PDB file of C-alpha atoms in Angstrom:
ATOM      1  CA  UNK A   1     -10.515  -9.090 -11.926  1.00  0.00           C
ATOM      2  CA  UNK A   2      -7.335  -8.842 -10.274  1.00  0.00           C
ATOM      3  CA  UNK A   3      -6.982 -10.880  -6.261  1.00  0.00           C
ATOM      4  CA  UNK A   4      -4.790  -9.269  -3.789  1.00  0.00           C
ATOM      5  CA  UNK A   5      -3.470 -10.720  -0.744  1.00  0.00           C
ATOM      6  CA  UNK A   6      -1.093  -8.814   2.156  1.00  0.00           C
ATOM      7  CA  UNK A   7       1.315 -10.131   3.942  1.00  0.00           C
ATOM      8  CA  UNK A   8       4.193  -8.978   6.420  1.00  0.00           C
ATOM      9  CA  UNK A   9       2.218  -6.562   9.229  1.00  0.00           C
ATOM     10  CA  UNK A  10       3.136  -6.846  12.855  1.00  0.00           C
ATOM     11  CA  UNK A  11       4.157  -5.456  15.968  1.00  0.00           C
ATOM     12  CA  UNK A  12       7.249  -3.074  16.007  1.00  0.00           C
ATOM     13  CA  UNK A  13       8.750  -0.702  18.100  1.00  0.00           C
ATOM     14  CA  UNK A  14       8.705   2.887  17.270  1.00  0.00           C
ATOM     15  CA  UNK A  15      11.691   4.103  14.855  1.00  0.00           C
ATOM     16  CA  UNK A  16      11.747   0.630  13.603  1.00  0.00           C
ATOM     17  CA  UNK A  17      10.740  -0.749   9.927  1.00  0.00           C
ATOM     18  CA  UNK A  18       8.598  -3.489   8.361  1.00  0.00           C
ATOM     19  CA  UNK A  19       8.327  -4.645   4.602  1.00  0.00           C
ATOM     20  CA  UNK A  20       4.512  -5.322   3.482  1.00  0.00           C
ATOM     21  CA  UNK A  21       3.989  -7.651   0.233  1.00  0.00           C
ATOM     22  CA  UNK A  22       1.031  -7.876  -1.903  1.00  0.00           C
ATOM     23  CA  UNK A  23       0.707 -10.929  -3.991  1.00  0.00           C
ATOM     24  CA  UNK A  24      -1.703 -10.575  -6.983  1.00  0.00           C
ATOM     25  CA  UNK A  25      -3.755 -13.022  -9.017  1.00  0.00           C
ATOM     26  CA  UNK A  26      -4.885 -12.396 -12.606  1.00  0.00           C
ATOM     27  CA  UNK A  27      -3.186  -9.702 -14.865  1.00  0.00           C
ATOM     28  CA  UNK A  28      -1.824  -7.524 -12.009  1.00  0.00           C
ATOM     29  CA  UNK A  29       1.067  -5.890 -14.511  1.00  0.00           C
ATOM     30  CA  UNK A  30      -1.734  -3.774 -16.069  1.00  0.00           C
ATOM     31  CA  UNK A  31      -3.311  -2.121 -13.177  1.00  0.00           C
ATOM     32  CA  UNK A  32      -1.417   0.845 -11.277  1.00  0.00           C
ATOM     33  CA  UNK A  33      -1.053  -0.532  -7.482  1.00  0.00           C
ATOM     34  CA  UNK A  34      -1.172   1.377  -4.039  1.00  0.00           C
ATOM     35  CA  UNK A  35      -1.585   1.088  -0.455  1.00  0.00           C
ATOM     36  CA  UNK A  36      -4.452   1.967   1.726  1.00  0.00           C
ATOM     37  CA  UNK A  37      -4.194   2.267   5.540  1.00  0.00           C
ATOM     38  CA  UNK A  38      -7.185   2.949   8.040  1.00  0.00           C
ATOM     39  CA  UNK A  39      -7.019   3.420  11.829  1.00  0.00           C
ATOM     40  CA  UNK A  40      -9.441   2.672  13.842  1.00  0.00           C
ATOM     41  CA  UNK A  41     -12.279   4.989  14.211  1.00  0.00           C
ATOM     42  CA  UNK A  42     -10.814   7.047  11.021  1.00  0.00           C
ATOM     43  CA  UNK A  43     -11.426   7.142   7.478  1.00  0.00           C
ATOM     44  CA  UNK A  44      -9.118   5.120   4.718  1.00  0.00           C
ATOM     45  CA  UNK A  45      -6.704   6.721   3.826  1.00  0.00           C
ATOM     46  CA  UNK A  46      -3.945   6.643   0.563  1.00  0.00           C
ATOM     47  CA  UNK A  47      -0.407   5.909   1.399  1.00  0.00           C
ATOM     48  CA  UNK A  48       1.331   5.524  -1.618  1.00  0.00           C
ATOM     49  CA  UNK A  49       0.422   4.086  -5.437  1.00  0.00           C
ATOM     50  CA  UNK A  50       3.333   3.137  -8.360  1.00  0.00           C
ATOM     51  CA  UNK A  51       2.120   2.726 -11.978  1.00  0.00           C
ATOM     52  CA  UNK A  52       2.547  -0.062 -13.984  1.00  0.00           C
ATOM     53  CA  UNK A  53       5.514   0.485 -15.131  1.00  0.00           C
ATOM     54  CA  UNK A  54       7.398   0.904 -11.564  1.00  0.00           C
ATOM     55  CA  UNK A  55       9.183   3.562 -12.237  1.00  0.00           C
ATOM     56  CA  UNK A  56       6.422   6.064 -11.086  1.00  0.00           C
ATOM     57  CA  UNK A  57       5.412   6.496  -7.634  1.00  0.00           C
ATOM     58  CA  UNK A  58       3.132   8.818  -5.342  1.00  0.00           C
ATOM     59  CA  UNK A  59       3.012   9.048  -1.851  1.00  0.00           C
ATOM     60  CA  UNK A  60       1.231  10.687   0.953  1.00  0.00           C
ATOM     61  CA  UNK A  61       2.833  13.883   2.859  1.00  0.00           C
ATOM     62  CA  UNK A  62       2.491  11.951   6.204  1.00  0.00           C
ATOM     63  CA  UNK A  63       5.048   9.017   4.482  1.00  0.00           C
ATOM     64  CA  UNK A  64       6.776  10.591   1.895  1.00  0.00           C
ATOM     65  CA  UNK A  65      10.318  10.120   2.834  1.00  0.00           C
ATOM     66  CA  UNK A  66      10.099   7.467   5.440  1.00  0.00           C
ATOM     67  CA  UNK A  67       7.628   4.749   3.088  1.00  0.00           C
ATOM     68  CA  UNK A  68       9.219   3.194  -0.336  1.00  0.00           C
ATOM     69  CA  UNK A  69       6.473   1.610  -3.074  1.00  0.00           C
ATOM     70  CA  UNK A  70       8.071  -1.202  -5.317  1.00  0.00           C
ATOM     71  CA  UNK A  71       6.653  -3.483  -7.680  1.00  0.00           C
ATOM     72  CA  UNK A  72       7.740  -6.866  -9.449  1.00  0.00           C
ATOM     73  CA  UNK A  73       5.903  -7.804 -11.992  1.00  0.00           C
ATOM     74  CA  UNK A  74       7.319 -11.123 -12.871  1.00  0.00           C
ATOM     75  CA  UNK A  75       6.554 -11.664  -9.539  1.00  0.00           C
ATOM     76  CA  UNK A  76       3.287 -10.334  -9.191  1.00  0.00           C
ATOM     77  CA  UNK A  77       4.011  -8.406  -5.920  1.00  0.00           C
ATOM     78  CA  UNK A  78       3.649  -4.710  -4.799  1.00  0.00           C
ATOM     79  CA  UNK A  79       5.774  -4.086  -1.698  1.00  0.00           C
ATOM     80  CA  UNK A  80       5.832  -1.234   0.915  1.00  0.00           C
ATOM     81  CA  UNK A  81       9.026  -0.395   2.823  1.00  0.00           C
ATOM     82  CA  UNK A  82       8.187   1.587   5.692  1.00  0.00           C
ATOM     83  CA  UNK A  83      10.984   3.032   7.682  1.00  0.00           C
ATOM     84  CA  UNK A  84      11.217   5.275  10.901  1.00  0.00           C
ATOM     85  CA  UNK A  85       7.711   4.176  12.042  1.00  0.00           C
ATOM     86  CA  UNK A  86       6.057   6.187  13.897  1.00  0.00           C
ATOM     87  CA  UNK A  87       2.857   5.262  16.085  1.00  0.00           C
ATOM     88  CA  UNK A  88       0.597   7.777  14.032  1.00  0.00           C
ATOM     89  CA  UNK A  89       1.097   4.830  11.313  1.00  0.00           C
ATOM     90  CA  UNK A  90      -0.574   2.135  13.827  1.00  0.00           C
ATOM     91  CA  UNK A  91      -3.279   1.164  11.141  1.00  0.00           C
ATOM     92  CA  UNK A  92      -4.601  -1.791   8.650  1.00  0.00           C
ATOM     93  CA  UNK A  93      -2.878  -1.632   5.541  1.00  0.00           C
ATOM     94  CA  UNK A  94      -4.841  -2.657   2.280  1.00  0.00           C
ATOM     95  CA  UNK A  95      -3.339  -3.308  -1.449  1.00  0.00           C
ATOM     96  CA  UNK A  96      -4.941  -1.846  -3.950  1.00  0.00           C
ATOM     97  CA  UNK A  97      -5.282  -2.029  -7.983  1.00  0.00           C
ATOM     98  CA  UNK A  98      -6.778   0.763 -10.318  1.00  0.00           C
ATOM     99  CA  UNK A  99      -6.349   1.638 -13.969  1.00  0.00           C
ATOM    100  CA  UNK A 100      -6.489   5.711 -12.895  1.00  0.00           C
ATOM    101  CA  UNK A 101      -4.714   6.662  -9.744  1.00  0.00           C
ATOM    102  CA  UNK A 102      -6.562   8.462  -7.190  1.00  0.00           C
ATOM    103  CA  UNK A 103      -6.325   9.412  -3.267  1.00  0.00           C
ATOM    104  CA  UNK A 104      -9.883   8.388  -2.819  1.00  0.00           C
ATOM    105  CA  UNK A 105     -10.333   4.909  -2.248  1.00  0.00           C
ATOM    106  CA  UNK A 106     -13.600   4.742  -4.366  1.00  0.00           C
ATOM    107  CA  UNK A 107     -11.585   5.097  -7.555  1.00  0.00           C
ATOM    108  CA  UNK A 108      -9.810   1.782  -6.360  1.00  0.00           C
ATOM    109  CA  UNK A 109     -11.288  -1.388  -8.303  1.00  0.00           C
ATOM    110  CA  UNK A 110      -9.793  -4.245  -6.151  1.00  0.00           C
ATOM    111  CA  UNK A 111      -9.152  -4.867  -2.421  1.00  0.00           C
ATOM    112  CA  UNK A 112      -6.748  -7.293  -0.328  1.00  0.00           C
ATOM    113  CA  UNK A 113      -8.337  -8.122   3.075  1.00  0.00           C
ATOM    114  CA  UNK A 114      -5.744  -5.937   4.835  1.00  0.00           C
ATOM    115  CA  UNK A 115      -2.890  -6.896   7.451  1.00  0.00           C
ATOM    116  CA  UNK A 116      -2.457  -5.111  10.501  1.00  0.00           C
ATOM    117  CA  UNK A 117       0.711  -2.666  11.746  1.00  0.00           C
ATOM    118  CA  UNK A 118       0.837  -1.825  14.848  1.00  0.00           C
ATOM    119  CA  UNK A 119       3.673   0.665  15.867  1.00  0.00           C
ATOM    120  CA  UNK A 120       4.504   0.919  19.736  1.00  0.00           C
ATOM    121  CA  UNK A 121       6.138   4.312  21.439  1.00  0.00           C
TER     122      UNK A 121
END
């Protein structure tokens, strides 16, 4: 079972960008990865996912165009670029890991503990 741990949330002005990392344990280069975000008082919700291979990536309408999915897998790291933040995207943002890709977070096998973003107007 593949560990995930997020790093690089924070506080940042509106228009501005931040870089998430997810650092995985275990045999990470096999599952697809993704990010998760929930705001408070709303439902999780998928952001973006890349296969295994990198080259393949999916994204939400609300981020497509703004948000940019990488992964290094000598590194063991999944990263989110998120530009031209917007307050909307105030929210905790998980890593994810799953062998079939899915917008539903139940079709997700493993979880980071999430890191917070918090966008300001």
């Amino acid at each position: 079972q593949v560990q995930l741990v997020e790093s690089g949330g924070g506080l940042v002005q509106a228009g501005g960008s931040l870089r998430l990392s997810c650092a995985a344990s275990g045999h990470s280069s096999r599952y697809a990865m993704g990010w998760f975000r929930q705001a408070p008082g709303k439902e999780r919700e998928f952001v973006a996912a890349v296969l295994w291979n990198g080259v393949t990536t999916f994204y939400s309408d609300s981020v497509k165009g703004r948000f940019a999915i990488s992964r290094d897998n000598a590194e063991n790291t999944v990263y989110l670029q998120m530009n031209s933040l917007k307050p909307e995207d105030t929210a905790i943002y998980y890593c994810a890991a799953t062998f079939i890709i899915a917008t539903t977070p139940e079709n997700w096998a493993a979880w980071g503990q999430g890191t917070q973003v918090t966008v300001s107007s």
